[in-house]
XYZ file of C-alpha atoms in Angstrom:
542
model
C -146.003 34.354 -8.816
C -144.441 34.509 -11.877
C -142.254 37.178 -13.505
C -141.245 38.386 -16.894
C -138.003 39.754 -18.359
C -138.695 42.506 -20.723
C -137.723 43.057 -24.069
C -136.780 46.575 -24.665
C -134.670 47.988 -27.593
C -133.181 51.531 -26.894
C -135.314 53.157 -29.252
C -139.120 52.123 -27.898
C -137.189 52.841 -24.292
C -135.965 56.282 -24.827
C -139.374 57.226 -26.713
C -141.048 55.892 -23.739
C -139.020 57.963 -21.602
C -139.690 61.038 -23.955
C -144.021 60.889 -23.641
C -143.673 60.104 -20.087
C -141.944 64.136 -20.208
C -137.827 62.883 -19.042
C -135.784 65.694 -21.084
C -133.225 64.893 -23.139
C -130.382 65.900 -21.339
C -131.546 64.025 -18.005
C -130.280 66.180 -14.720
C -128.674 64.711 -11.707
C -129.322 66.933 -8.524
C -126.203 67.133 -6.106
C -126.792 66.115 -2.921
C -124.207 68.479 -1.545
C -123.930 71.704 -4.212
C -120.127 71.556 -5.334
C -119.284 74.964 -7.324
C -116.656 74.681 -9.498
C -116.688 70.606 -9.742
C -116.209 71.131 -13.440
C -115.407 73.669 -16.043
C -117.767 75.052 -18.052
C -117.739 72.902 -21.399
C -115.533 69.845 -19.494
C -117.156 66.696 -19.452
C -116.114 63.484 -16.741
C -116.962 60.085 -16.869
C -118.988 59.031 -14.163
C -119.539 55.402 -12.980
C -122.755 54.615 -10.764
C -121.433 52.797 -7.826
C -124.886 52.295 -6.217
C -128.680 52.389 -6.495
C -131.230 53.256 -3.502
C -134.659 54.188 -4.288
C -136.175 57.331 -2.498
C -140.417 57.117 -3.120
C -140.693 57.759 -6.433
C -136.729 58.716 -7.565
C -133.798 57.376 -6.622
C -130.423 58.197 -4.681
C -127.106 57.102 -6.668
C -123.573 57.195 -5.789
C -121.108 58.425 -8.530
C -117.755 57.948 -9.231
C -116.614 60.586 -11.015
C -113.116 60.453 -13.291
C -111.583 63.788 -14.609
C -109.452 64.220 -17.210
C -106.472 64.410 -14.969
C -107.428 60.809 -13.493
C -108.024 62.382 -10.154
C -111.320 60.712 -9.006
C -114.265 61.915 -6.568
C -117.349 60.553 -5.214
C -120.691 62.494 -5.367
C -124.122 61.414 -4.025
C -126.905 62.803 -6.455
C -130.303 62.008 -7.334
C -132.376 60.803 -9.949
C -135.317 60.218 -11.842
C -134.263 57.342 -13.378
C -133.027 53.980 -12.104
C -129.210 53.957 -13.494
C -127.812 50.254 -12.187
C -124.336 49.986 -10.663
C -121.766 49.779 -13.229
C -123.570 51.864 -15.473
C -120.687 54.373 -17.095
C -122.476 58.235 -18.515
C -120.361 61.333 -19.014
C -121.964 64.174 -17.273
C -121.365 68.195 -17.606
C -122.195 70.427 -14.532
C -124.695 72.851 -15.090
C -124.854 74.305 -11.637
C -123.283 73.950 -8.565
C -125.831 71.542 -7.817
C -127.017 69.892 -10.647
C -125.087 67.613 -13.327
C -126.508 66.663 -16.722
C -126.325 63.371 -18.767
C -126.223 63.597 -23.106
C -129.237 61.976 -24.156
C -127.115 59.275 -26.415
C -125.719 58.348 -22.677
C -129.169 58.072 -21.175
C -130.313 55.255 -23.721
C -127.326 53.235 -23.206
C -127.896 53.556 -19.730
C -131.409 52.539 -19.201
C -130.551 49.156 -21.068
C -128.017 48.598 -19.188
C -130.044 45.989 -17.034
C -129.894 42.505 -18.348
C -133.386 41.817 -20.406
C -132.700 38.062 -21.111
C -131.187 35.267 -20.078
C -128.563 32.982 -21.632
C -130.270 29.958 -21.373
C -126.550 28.129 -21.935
C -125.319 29.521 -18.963
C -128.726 29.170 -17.038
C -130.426 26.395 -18.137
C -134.400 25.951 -16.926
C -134.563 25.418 -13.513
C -131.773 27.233 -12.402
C -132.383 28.915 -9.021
C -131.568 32.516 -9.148
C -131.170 34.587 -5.607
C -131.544 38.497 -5.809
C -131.858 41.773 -4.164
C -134.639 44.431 -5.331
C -133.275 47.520 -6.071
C -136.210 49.281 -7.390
C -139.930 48.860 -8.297
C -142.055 51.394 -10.379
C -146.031 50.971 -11.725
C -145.519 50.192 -15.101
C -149.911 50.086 -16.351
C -149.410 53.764 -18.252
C -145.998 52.647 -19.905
C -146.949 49.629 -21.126
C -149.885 51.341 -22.604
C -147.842 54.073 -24.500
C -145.363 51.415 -25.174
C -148.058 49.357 -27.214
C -149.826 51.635 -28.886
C -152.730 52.030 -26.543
C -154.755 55.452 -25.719
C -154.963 56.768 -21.881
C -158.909 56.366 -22.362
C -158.106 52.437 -22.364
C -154.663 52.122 -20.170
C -157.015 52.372 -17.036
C -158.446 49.199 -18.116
C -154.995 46.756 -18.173
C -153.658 44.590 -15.497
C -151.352 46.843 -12.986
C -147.780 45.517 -13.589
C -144.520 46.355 -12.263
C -141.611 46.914 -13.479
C -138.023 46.262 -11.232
C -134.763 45.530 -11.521
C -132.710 43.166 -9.450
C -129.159 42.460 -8.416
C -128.213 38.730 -8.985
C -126.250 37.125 -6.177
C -125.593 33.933 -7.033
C -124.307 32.073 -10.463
C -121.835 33.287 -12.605
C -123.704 36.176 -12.960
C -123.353 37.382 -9.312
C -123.597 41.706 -9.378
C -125.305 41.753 -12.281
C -128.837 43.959 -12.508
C -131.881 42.273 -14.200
C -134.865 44.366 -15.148
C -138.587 42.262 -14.317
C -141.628 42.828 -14.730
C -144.290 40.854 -12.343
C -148.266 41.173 -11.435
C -147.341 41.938 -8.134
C -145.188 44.816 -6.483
C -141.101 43.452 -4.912
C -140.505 45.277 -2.166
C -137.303 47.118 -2.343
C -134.475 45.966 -0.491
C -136.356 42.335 -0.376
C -134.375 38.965 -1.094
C -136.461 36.622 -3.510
C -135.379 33.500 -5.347
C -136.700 32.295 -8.879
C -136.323 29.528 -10.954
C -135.736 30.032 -14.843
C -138.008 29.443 -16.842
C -137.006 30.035 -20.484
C -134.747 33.057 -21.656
C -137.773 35.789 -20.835
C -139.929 34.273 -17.376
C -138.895 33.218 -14.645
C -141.075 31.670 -11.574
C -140.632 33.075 -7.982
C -139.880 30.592 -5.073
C -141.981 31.080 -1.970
C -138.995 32.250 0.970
C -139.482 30.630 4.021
C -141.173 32.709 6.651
C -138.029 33.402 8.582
C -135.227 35.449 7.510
C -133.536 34.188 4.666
C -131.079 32.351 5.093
C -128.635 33.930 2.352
C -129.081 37.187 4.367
C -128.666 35.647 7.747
C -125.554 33.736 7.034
C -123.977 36.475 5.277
C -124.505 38.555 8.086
C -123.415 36.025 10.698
C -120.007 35.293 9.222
C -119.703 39.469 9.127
C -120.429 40.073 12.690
C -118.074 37.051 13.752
C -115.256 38.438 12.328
C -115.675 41.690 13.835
C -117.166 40.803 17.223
C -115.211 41.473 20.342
C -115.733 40.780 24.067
C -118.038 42.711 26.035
C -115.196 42.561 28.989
C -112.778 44.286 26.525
C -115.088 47.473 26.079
C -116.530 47.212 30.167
C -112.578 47.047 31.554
C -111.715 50.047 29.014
C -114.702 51.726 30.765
C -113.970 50.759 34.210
C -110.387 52.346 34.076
C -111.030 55.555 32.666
C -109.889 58.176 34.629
C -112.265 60.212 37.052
C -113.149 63.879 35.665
C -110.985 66.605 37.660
C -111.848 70.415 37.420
C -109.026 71.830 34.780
C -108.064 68.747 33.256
C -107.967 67.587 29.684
C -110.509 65.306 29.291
C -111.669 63.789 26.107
C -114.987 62.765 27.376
C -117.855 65.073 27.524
C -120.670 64.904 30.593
C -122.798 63.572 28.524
C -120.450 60.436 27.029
C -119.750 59.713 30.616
C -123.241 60.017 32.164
C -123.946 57.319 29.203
C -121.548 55.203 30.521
C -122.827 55.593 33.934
C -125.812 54.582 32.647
C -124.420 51.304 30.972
C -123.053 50.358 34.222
C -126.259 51.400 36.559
C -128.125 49.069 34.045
C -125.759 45.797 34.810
C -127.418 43.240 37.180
C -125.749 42.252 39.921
C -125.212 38.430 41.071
C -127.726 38.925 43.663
C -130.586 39.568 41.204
C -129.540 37.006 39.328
C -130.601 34.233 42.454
C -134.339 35.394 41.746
C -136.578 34.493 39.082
C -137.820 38.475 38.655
C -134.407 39.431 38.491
C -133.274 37.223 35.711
C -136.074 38.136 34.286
C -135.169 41.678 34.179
C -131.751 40.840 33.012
C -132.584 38.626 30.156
C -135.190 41.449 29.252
C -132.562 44.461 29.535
C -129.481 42.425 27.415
C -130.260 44.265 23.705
C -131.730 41.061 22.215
C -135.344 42.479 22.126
C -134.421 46.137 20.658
C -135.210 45.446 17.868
C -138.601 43.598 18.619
C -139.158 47.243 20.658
C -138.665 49.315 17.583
C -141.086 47.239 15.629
C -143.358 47.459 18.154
C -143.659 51.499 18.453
C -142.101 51.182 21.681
C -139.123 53.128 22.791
C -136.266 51.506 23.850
C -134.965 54.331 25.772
C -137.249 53.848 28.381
C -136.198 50.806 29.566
C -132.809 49.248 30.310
C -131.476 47.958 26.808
C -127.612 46.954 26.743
C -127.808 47.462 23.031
C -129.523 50.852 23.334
C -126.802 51.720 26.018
C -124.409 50.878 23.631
C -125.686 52.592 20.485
C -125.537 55.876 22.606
C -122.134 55.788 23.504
C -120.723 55.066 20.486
C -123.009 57.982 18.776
C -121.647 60.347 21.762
C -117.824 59.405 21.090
C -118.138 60.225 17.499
C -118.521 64.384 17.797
C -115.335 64.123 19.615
C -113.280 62.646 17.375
C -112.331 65.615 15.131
C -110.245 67.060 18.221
C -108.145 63.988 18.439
C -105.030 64.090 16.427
C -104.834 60.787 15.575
C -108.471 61.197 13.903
C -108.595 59.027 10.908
C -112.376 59.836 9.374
C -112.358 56.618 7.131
C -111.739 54.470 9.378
C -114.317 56.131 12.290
C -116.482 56.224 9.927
C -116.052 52.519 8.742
C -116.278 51.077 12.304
C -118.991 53.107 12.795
C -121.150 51.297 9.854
C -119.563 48.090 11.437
C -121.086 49.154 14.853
C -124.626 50.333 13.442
C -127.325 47.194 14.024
C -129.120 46.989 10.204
C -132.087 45.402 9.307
C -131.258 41.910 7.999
C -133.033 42.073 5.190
C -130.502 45.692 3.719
C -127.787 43.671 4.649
C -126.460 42.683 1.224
C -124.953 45.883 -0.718
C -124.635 45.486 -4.623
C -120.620 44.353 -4.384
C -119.594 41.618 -2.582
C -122.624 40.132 -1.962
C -122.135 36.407 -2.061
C -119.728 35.022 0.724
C -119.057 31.544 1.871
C -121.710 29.711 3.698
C -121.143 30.155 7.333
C -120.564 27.071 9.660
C -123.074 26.813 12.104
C -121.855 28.861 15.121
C -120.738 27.775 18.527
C -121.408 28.394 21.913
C -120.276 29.780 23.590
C -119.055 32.358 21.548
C -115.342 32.460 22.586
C -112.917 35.197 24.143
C -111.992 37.919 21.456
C -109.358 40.793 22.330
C -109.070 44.144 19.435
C -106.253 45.286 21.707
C -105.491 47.537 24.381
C -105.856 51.617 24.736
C -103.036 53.564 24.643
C -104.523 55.987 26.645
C -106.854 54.957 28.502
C -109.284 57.676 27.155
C -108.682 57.709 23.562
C -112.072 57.948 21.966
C -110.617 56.117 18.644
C -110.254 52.647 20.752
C -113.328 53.041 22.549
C -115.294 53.230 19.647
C -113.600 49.998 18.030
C -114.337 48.493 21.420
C -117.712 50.084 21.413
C -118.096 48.533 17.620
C -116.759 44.899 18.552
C -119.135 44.562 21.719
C -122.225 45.958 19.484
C -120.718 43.020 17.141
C -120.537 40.408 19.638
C -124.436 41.513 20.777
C -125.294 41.087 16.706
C -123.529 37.306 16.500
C -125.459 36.364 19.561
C -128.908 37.588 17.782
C -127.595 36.009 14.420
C -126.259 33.102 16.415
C -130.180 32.135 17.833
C -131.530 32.747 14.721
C -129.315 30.195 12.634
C -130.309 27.554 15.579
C -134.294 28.678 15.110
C -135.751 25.639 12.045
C -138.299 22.959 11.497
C -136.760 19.733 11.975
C -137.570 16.542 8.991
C -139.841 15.486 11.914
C -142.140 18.599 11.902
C -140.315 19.948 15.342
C -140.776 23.721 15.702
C -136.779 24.724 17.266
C -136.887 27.679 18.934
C -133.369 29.409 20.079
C -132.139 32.379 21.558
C -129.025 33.331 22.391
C -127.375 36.346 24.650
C -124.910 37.887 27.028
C -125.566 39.634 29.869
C -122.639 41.186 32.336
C -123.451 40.744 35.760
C -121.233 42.754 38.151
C -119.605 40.704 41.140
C -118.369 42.970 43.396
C -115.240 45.531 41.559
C -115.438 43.087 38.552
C -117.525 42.486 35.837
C -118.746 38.618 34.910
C -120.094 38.614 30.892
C -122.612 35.430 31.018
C -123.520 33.984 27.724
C -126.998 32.223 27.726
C -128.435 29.859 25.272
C -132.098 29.070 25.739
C -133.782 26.196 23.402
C -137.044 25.525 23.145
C -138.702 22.348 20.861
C -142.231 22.772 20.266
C -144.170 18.877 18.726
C -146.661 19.671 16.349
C -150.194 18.304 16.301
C -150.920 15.411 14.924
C -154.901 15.074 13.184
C -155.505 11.767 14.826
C -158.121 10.523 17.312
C -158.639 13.259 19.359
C -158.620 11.842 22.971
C -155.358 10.016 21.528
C -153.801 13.334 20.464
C -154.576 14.952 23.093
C -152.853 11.957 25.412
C -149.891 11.926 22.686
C -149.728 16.417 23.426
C -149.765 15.533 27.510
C -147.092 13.347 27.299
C -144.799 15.644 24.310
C -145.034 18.194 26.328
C -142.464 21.814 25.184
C -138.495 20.272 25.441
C -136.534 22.862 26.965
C -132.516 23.365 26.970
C -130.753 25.703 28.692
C -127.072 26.133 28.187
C -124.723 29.347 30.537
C -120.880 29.894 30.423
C -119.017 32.074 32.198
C -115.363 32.726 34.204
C -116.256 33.095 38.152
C -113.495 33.779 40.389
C -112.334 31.888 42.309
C -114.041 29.019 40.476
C -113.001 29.801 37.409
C -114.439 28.854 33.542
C -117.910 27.246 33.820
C -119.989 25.854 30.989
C -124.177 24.175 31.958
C -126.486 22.733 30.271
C -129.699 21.668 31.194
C -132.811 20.222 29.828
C -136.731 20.180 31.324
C -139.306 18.662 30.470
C -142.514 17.636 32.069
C -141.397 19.014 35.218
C -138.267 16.404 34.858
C -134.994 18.168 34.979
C -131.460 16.651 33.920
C -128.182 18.568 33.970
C -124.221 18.544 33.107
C -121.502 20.989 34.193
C -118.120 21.549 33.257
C -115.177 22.964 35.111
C -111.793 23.733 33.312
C -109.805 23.915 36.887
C -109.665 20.406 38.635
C -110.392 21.939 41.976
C -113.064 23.660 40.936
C -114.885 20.245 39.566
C -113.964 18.613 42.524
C -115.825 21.419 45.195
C -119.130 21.616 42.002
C -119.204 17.843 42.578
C -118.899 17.736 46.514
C -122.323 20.517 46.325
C -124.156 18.681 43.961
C -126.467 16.620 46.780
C -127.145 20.357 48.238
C -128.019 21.360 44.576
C -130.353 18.566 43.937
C -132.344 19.102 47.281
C -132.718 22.791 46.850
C -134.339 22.106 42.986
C -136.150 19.018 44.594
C -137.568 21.865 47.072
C -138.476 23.833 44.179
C -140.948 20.902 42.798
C -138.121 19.989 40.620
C -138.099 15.816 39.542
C -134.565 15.785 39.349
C -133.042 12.790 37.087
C -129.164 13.727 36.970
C -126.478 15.634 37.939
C -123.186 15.350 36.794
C -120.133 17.699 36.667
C -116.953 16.753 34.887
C -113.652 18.808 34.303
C -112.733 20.125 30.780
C -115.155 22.150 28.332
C -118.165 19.955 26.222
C -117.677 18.808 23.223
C -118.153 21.347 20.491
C -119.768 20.431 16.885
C -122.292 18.261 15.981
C -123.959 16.160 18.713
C -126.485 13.747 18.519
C -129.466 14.906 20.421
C -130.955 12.535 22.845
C -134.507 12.519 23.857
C -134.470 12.629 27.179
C -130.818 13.738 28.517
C -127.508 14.785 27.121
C -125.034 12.103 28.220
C -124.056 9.647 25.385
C -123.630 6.286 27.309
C -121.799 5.422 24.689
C -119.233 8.025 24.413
């Protein structure tokens, strides 16, 4: 699909805006009535921080500037599709409406780049952007050439939109296109440049793109903390007694009773069911859920769990006198899952590609309570386990590609807290899956060349046991042939895995299990870059 950048003057685009029956003076609805903002006959300069489209209008955030230099933020809405960065004065007419001087308006609705600098972007530059908005443009291009209604019906539909740039040196700037086909709004597309006024849209892989997805992997690294931070926090808050002071209403705790009810225990994890359940119940398939229609409430969902606490904490945070609403309100948009695809905002928006991540994801502290039921640190715990939940997600799909080979690599990647006893054991799980594609070749031979390929599974778990201590496993099957390595950071603990590894290899023999190897060594694997063997893990030559 192809798309074109329109030329517009400010003349043909105000007159357009005047048949289609905009006023003048265009009016911005508050979406909050403020009486009073400004005095009759003042005008402020208002800058348009962000876009959203709303159906047919659109929601913008304005920065308004007085005279005085004291500055405010007001969310209005609009008819018209002002870009961020636009600058308009504005009067108030009401206490909910403001109003924009026409002379404003057309500098405004230009403000979107309509051409290229083919010096900076030379042909066959690839451009990455966001969609802010897309509108029908059939009846305005009519009016705009000249055309009667009688005959509009019978042009091409086009549409018009405007998108953020996010790469090249002109990263956060809006460019207004027009294309055959509709871009849905919030969408990531890449385009190569044609000349100055086209440009040609590059097909995005089927999965996520991967400018969203390492964007938003770096982000929820950074602010991902350990489940065991937020679960200990929980643990040692103090039991409700009639006539205290307590911070925590009935229904925050019964949430957190529920977290805990929902935690597996290590003797449902020795049965196939029960990790079943577990793996099921961790938060990784909430989302899948929602798509689906289905309610995640009704089942055990560790991110669901989550998400309710930290929306219970927040109406109690007024009465706490160390309250700060920015920053609740900022690790609250930290904590809130998003759809991958919103992830980029309009500022900001390019960061450093993201290394590929590790597993297991490793030990992160944000520091402990005060008091031990301050709602202000539970909710930054709440935010850095919902974080750590996110990076896992993120983590599997990173690690999910089609190899040179054809090789469909399927990975995901979670943490579920078992409890063991008074304590609480996070495990982090890594399942792999590597899928050979079909080869159009004699059929009998294919179908001999499928028998023996078959599905190339790899397992990897890490947790901290007591007494044993830190434990890392991986594992591969295939073909009913199973080969494994373990790792042990205590010596003594290596030493008693080793001693139990004959007892190990009978009961997965018993299990019709061709065991090839077992192996446990002391220390942690190697992290980075591996090569990956075909049949087993160990480099012989290491």
């Amino acid at each position: 699909m192809t798309g074109d950048i329109p030329t517009i003057s400010p003349v043909a685009a105000a007159t357009a805006l005047l048949r289609a029956g905009v006023a003048p003076g265009e009016v911005l609805k508050l979406m909050e009535p403020r009486e009073g903002l400004l005095n009759s006959g003042q005008v402020a300069n208002a800058e348009v921080v962000s876009l959203k489209q709303l159906g047919q209008d659109f929601q913008l955030l304005l920065r308004l500037t007085m005279d005085n230099g004291r500055q405010t933020t007001l969310p209005v809405s609009s008819s018209l599709p002002l870009t961020p960065g636009t600058n308009v004065n504005v009067a108030q007419g009401s206490a909910d409406t403001l109003t924009i001087s026409v002379l404003d308006l057309q500098k405004a609705i230009t403000n979107s780049l309509t051409s290229i600098d083919t010096r900076q972007l030379p042909a066959g530059t690839l451009l990455q952007g966001k969609v802010l908005t897309t509108q029908v443009m059939a009846e305005n291009v009519a009016q705009l050439t000249g055309q009667s209604s009688g005959s509009a019906g019978t042009q091409p539909t086009s549409y018009r939109s405007i998108v953020v740039l996010l790469n090249t040196a002109l990263a956060g700037s809006s460019l207004t296109v027009d294309s055959p086909q509709p871009l849905r709004v919030g969408s990531l597309l890449s385009a190569q440049v044609q000349n100055s006024q086209a440009l040609s849209f590059v097909a995005m892989p089927n999965r996520l793109d991967e400018l969203a997805l390492a964007q938003q992997l770096s982000t929820q690294q950074s602010r991902q903390g350990s489940l065991q931070s937020l679960l200990t926090a929980l643990q040692n808050l103090p039991p409700r007694t009639q006539g205290s002071d307590d911070n925590l209403t009935p229904s925050l705790r019964a949430s957190i009773d529920q977290l805990f009810a929902d935690l597996p225990d290590l003797q449902q994890m020795t049965t196939p069911k029960g990790v079943a359940l577990a793996l099921n119940a961790s938060g990784l398939f909430m989302e899948s859920r929602l798509l689906a229609g289905q309610n995640p409430t009704l089942v055990p969902d560790m991110k669901a769990n989550l998400l309710r606490i930290i929306a219970q904490i927040l109406p109690g945070l007024p009465d706490n006198v160390s309250y700060n609403a920015a920053a609740a309100a900022n690790t609250l948009a930290r904590a809130m899952p998003s759809v991958i695809r919103n992830a980029l905002g309009t500022l900001g928006l390019v960061a450093a590609p993201s290394q590929p991540i590790n597993f297991p994801l490793p030990a992160r502290t944000l520091g402990s309570p005060i008091d031990k039921d301050d709602l202000e640190t539970l909710l930054k715990l709440a935010a850095g386990a919902m974080s750590r939940l996110q990076s896992h997600q993120l983590g599997g799909l990173e690690q999910t590609r089609t190899t040179a080979e054809g090789t469909q690599v399927t990975t995901w990647q979670l943490e579920i807290p078992m409890r063991n006893a008074h304590d609480i054991v996070p495990l982090q799980v890594k399942v792999q899956r590597e899928d050979t594609p079909q080869r159009d070749e004699n059929p009998e031979a294919a179908a001999q060349e499928n028998k023996e390929k078959e599905k190339l599974w790899r397992v990897e778990l890490a947790f901290d046991l007591e007494p044993l201590g830190p434990l890392q496993v991986q594992a591969q099957l295939i073909a009913g042939s199973l080969s494994s390595q373990m790792w042990a950071e205590r010596e003594g603990s290596a030493e008693l895995i080793a001693g139990e590894l004959d007892n190990l290899r009978a009961r997965l023999v018993a299990c019709g299990l061709n065991v090839k190897e077992l192996a446990c060594n002391r220390g942690v694997p190697t992290q980075g870059p591996r090569t990956v063997l075909e049949q087993r893990w160990i480099d012989e030559n290491a």
